[in-house]
Amino acid sequence: MSYEVPTELYREIIQYVSSRRDLCNVSIASHALQSEAEYFIYRSIDSSRRSLTEYLCDLITSSPRLHMLVRTLNISNDGEQSNAVQSKEYWERVSRLLRDLPNLEELKIHDNMVHGNTNAWVLSQCTFSLRKFDCDFAFDNTLLNFLQSQRKLRRLYWTESYSDDDSAKALEEIDVLEPSVTPPIYELMTNSPRFALKFMPASTLTHVWICGPCGYESDSWIRYMNEFVVCAHSLRSLRMNFPHGRRTLVTVLTMLADHAPELRSLGFVPHFEKQVSLKYSCNI
């Protein structure tokens, strides 16, 4: 007498196979287990080389059964250089792949941060709804329109490239983003203090990490914080490169104490040998 093993049981067994190579071998060796093995193989895709990314793009786009499986996609370029024709073909492949992933929930796309990455057009015509988005695309209307369409987005990581003059100009020209046109992001990480200022009023942010310098002199720090704290009422965690001047630091921390009552975690605060007292007590 033969018995058929339920599909759910196959999945329970295969989830304990930790090696991707073993999963690939299972999918090749057993037709009955192929779909269950592919569920775990393609659920999360990572590539840090352009050649591998191009291969994966072609593989997945040519296999419709894989389109529904991908939930997380991380692609980057670890220093590989290419000419203009190769670069155009690469981003066209990425664009086709993204259009074929309706169930994608987490997406990371980075180039090499040397030049402004002006390829946010690859996000056009995508049907997925992201929960987490991490990119180094230049900030422009294409990227802004995409962010506005992602109503389930909760975690946004944006990196400004070193020589990205277009993003700097665009951020200067746009007004502060309103909550009605952006998703309710609660976690923001960026190396651009001006980008953080634009998004502060747009969402009920609870976790903010600003890697870049918010100011160099005391006056520039105070000007920045005057804008920052206006919408800091919901913050619970803040990481930034706080000023090293003692007097400026005390002023900044006092402003946070006054305007961010929910704040419980601070990162990168300079250490002083002598005790520094705030004008008001901070429950941090």
Coordinates of C-alpha atoms in Angstrom, one line a residue:
M1 CA 0.0 0.0 0.0
S2 CA 1.4 3.4 -1.0
Y3 CA 0.9 6.6 1.0
E4 CA 1.2 10.2 -0.3
V5 CA 3.0 12.5 2.1
P6 CA 1.2 15.9 2.4
T7 CA 2.9 18.9 0.9
E8 CA 2.8 20.6 4.3
L9 CA 4.9 17.8 5.8
Y10 CA 7.5 18.1 3.0
R11 CA 7.9 21.8 3.9
E12 CA 8.2 21.1 7.6
I13 CA 11.1 18.7 6.8
I14 CA 12.9 20.9 4.2
Q15 CA 12.9 24.0 6.4
Y16 CA 15.6 22.4 8.5
V17 CA 18.0 22.0 5.5
S18 CA 20.3 25.0 6.1
S19 CA 22.6 24.7 3.2
R20 CA 21.5 26.3 0.0
R21 CA 23.6 23.9 -2.0
D22 CA 21.8 20.9 -0.4
L23 CA 18.5 22.5 -1.2
C24 CA 19.5 22.9 -4.8
N25 CA 20.5 19.2 -4.8
V26 CA 17.1 18.2 -3.4
S27 CA 15.3 20.2 -6.0
I28 CA 17.2 18.5 -8.8
A29 CA 17.1 15.0 -7.4
S30 CA 13.4 14.8 -6.5
H31 CA 10.6 16.1 -8.7
A32 CA 8.2 15.7 -5.8
L33 CA 10.3 17.9 -3.6
Q34 CA 11.4 20.4 -6.2
S35 CA 8.7 23.0 -5.6
E36 CA 9.1 22.8 -1.8
A37 CA 12.9 23.1 -2.1
E38 CA 12.6 26.1 -4.4
Y39 CA 10.3 27.8 -1.9
F40 CA 13.3 28.1 0.5
I41 CA 15.9 28.6 -2.2
Y42 CA 14.3 31.7 -3.8
R43 CA 12.6 33.1 -0.7
S44 CA 15.6 35.3 -0.1
I45 CA 18.1 36.3 -2.9
D46 CA 21.4 37.9 -2.3
S47 CA 24.0 39.0 -4.8
S48 CA 27.0 41.4 -4.5
R49 CA 28.4 40.8 -8.0
R50 CA 27.0 42.2 -11.2
S51 CA 27.6 39.0 -13.1
L52 CA 25.7 36.9 -10.5
T53 CA 22.9 39.4 -10.4
E54 CA 22.5 39.3 -14.2
Y55 CA 22.4 35.5 -14.1
L56 CA 19.8 35.5 -11.3
C57 CA 17.7 38.1 -13.2
D58 CA 17.7 35.9 -16.3
L59 CA 17.0 32.7 -14.4
I60 CA 14.0 34.1 -12.4
T61 CA 12.4 36.1 -15.2
S62 CA 12.5 33.1 -17.5
S63 CA 10.9 30.8 -14.8
P64 CA 7.3 32.1 -14.0
R65 CA 6.9 29.5 -11.3
L66 CA 9.6 31.4 -9.3
H67 CA 8.1 34.8 -9.5
M68 CA 5.7 34.3 -6.6
L69 CA 8.4 32.9 -4.3
V70 CA 10.8 35.8 -3.8
R71 CA 10.2 37.8 -0.6
T72 CA 13.6 39.4 0.0
L73 CA 16.0 40.7 -2.7
N74 CA 19.4 42.2 -1.9
I75 CA 21.6 43.2 -4.8
S76 CA 24.7 45.4 -4.8
N77 CA 27.9 46.0 -6.7
D78 CA 31.1 45.5 -4.8
G79 CA 33.4 47.7 -6.9
E80 CA 32.8 46.0 -10.3
Q81 CA 33.2 48.6 -13.1
S82 CA 31.3 48.5 -16.4
N83 CA 31.0 50.6 -19.5
A84 CA 27.8 52.5 -20.4
V85 CA 26.4 49.7 -22.6
Q86 CA 27.0 47.0 -19.9
S87 CA 25.5 49.2 -17.3
K88 CA 22.3 49.9 -19.3
E89 CA 21.9 46.1 -20.0
Y90 CA 22.4 45.4 -16.3
W91 CA 19.7 47.8 -15.1
E92 CA 17.3 46.7 -17.8
R93 CA 17.7 43.1 -16.4
V94 CA 17.0 44.4 -12.9
S95 CA 13.9 46.3 -14.1
R96 CA 12.5 43.2 -15.7
L97 CA 13.1 41.2 -12.6
L98 CA 11.4 43.7 -10.3
R99 CA 8.3 43.7 -12.4
D100 CA 8.1 39.9 -12.1
L101 CA 8.1 39.9 -8.2
P102 CA 4.6 40.7 -7.0
N103 CA 5.2 39.3 -3.5
L104 CA 8.5 41.1 -2.7
E105 CA 8.5 42.6 0.8
E106 CA 12.1 43.6 1.4
L107 CA 14.4 45.2 -1.3
K108 CA 17.9 46.5 -1.1
I109 CA 19.6 47.9 -4.3
H110 CA 23.0 49.5 -4.1
D111 CA 25.5 50.4 -6.7
N112 CA 29.0 51.4 -5.6
M113 CA 28.3 54.9 -4.1
V114 CA 31.0 56.5 -6.2
H115 CA 28.6 58.2 -8.6
G116 CA 25.0 59.2 -8.3
N117 CA 22.8 56.2 -9.0
T118 CA 20.2 57.6 -11.4
N119 CA 18.5 54.3 -12.1
A120 CA 15.4 54.6 -9.9
W121 CA 13.4 54.2 -13.1
V122 CA 13.7 50.4 -12.6
L123 CA 11.1 50.8 -9.9
S124 CA 8.4 51.9 -12.3
Q125 CA 5.6 49.5 -13.1
C126 CA 6.4 47.3 -10.0
T127 CA 3.4 45.8 -8.3
F128 CA 4.9 44.7 -5.0
S129 CA 4.3 46.4 -1.6
L130 CA 7.5 46.7 0.4
R131 CA 7.9 46.7 4.2
K132 CA 11.6 47.6 4.0
F133 CA 13.5 49.5 1.3
D134 CA 17.2 50.2 1.2
C135 CA 18.8 52.0 -1.7
D136 CA 21.4 54.5 -2.9
F137 CA 19.3 55.8 -5.8
A138 CA 19.6 59.5 -6.4
F139 CA 16.7 61.4 -4.9
D140 CA 14.4 62.6 -7.7
N141 CA 10.7 62.6 -8.6
T142 CA 10.9 59.0 -9.7
L143 CA 12.1 57.8 -6.4
L144 CA 9.7 60.1 -4.5
N145 CA 6.7 58.8 -6.5
F146 CA 7.8 55.2 -5.8
L147 CA 8.0 55.9 -2.0
Q148 CA 4.6 57.6 -2.1
S149 CA 3.1 54.4 -3.7
Q150 CA 4.5 52.1 -1.0
R151 CA 1.8 52.5 1.6
K152 CA 3.0 49.4 3.6
L153 CA 6.6 50.6 3.9
R154 CA 7.8 50.9 7.5
R155 CA 11.6 50.8 7.3
L156 CA 13.5 53.1 4.9
Y157 CA 17.3 53.2 4.5
W158 CA 18.6 55.7 2.0
T159 CA 22.3 56.4 1.2
E160 CA 23.4 59.6 -0.6
S161 CA 26.3 58.8 -2.9
Y162 CA 29.5 60.8 -2.4
S163 CA 29.3 62.9 -5.6
D164 CA 25.5 63.0 -5.9
D165 CA 24.9 66.7 -6.6
D166 CA 21.5 65.9 -8.1
S167 CA 20.1 64.6 -4.8
A168 CA 21.5 67.6 -2.9
K169 CA 19.7 70.0 -5.3
A170 CA 16.5 68.0 -5.3
L171 CA 16.3 67.9 -1.5
E172 CA 16.9 71.7 -1.3
E173 CA 14.1 72.3 -3.7
I174 CA 11.3 70.1 -2.3
D175 CA 9.1 71.2 0.6
V176 CA 8.9 69.2 3.8
L177 CA 7.0 66.0 3.0
E178 CA 3.4 65.7 4.3
P179 CA 2.0 62.6 6.0
S180 CA -0.7 62.3 3.4
V181 CA 1.8 61.7 0.6
T182 CA 4.2 59.3 2.2
P183 CA 3.9 55.9 3.9
P184 CA 3.9 55.7 7.7
I185 CA 7.6 54.9 8.1
Y186 CA 8.7 54.2 11.7
E187 CA 12.4 53.4 11.1
L188 CA 14.7 55.7 9.1
M189 CA 18.5 55.3 8.5
T190 CA 20.4 57.7 6.2
N191 CA 23.8 59.4 5.8
S192 CA 22.0 62.6 4.8
P193 CA 20.8 64.9 7.6
R194 CA 18.8 67.0 5.1
F195 CA 17.0 63.9 3.9
A196 CA 16.1 63.1 7.5
L197 CA 14.7 66.6 8.0
K198 CA 12.4 66.2 5.0
F199 CA 11.0 62.9 6.3
M200 CA 10.6 63.8 10.0
P201 CA 7.2 65.5 9.6
A202 CA 6.0 62.9 7.1
S203 CA 5.9 59.9 9.4
T204 CA 5.6 58.9 13.0
L205 CA 9.2 57.9 13.3
T206 CA 10.3 56.0 16.3
H207 CA 13.8 55.0 15.3
V208 CA 16.2 57.3 13.4
W209 CA 19.9 56.8 12.6
I210 CA 21.7 59.7 10.9
C211 CA 25.2 58.7 9.9
G212 CA 26.4 62.0 8.3
P213 CA 27.3 65.2 10.2
C214 CA 24.4 67.3 11.1
G215 CA 26.6 70.3 11.7
Y216 CA 30.2 71.4 12.2
E217 CA 30.0 74.6 14.2
S218 CA 27.7 75.3 17.1
D219 CA 25.4 77.6 15.2
S220 CA 24.8 75.1 12.4
W221 CA 24.0 72.4 15.0
I222 CA 21.5 74.6 16.8
R223 CA 19.8 75.5 13.5
Y224 CA 19.6 71.9 12.5
M225 CA 18.2 70.8 15.8
N226 CA 15.6 73.6 15.9
E227 CA 14.1 72.0 12.8
F228 CA 14.7 68.4 13.9
V229 CA 13.0 68.5 17.3
V230 CA 9.7 70.0 16.0
C231 CA 8.7 66.5 14.8
A232 CA 10.7 64.4 17.3
H233 CA 7.8 63.8 19.7
S234 CA 7.4 60.1 18.7
L235 CA 11.2 59.2 18.8
R236 CA 12.2 56.3 21.0
S237 CA 15.7 55.7 19.6
L238 CA 18.1 58.2 18.0
R239 CA 21.6 57.6 16.7
M240 CA 23.6 60.5 15.3
N241 CA 27.1 61.9 15.5
F242 CA 26.5 64.3 18.3
P243 CA 28.6 67.5 18.6
H244 CA 31.9 67.2 20.5
G245 CA 31.7 70.7 22.0
R246 CA 30.4 70.3 25.5
R247 CA 28.3 73.4 25.5
T248 CA 26.7 72.6 22.2
L249 CA 26.1 69.0 23.3
V250 CA 24.3 70.1 26.4
T251 CA 22.1 72.4 24.3
V252 CA 21.3 69.6 21.8
L253 CA 20.5 67.1 24.6
T254 CA 18.3 69.6 26.4
M255 CA 16.3 70.3 23.2
L256 CA 15.7 66.6 22.8
A257 CA 14.7 66.3 26.5
D258 CA 12.1 69.0 25.9
H259 CA 10.7 67.7 22.6
A260 CA 11.2 64.0 22.6
P261 CA 9.5 62.6 25.8
E262 CA 9.5 59.0 24.5
L263 CA 13.2 58.9 23.7
R264 CA 14.9 55.9 25.5
S265 CA 18.0 55.3 23.5
L266 CA 20.8 57.6 22.3
G267 CA 23.8 56.6 20.2
F268 CA 27.2 58.2 19.6
V269 CA 27.2 60.7 22.4
P270 CA 30.8 61.9 23.2
H271 CA 32.2 61.0 26.6
F272 CA 33.5 63.7 29.0
E273 CA 35.5 63.1 32.1
K274 CA 33.6 65.6 34.1
Q275 CA 29.8 65.2 34.6
V276 CA 27.6 67.2 32.3
S277 CA 24.2 68.3 33.8
L278 CA 21.2 69.2 31.7
K279 CA 18.9 72.1 32.3
Y280 CA 16.1 69.6 32.5
S281 CA 16.2 65.9 33.6
C282 CA 16.2 63.4 30.7
N283 CA 14.4 60.1 31.2
I284 CA 16.7 58.2 28.8

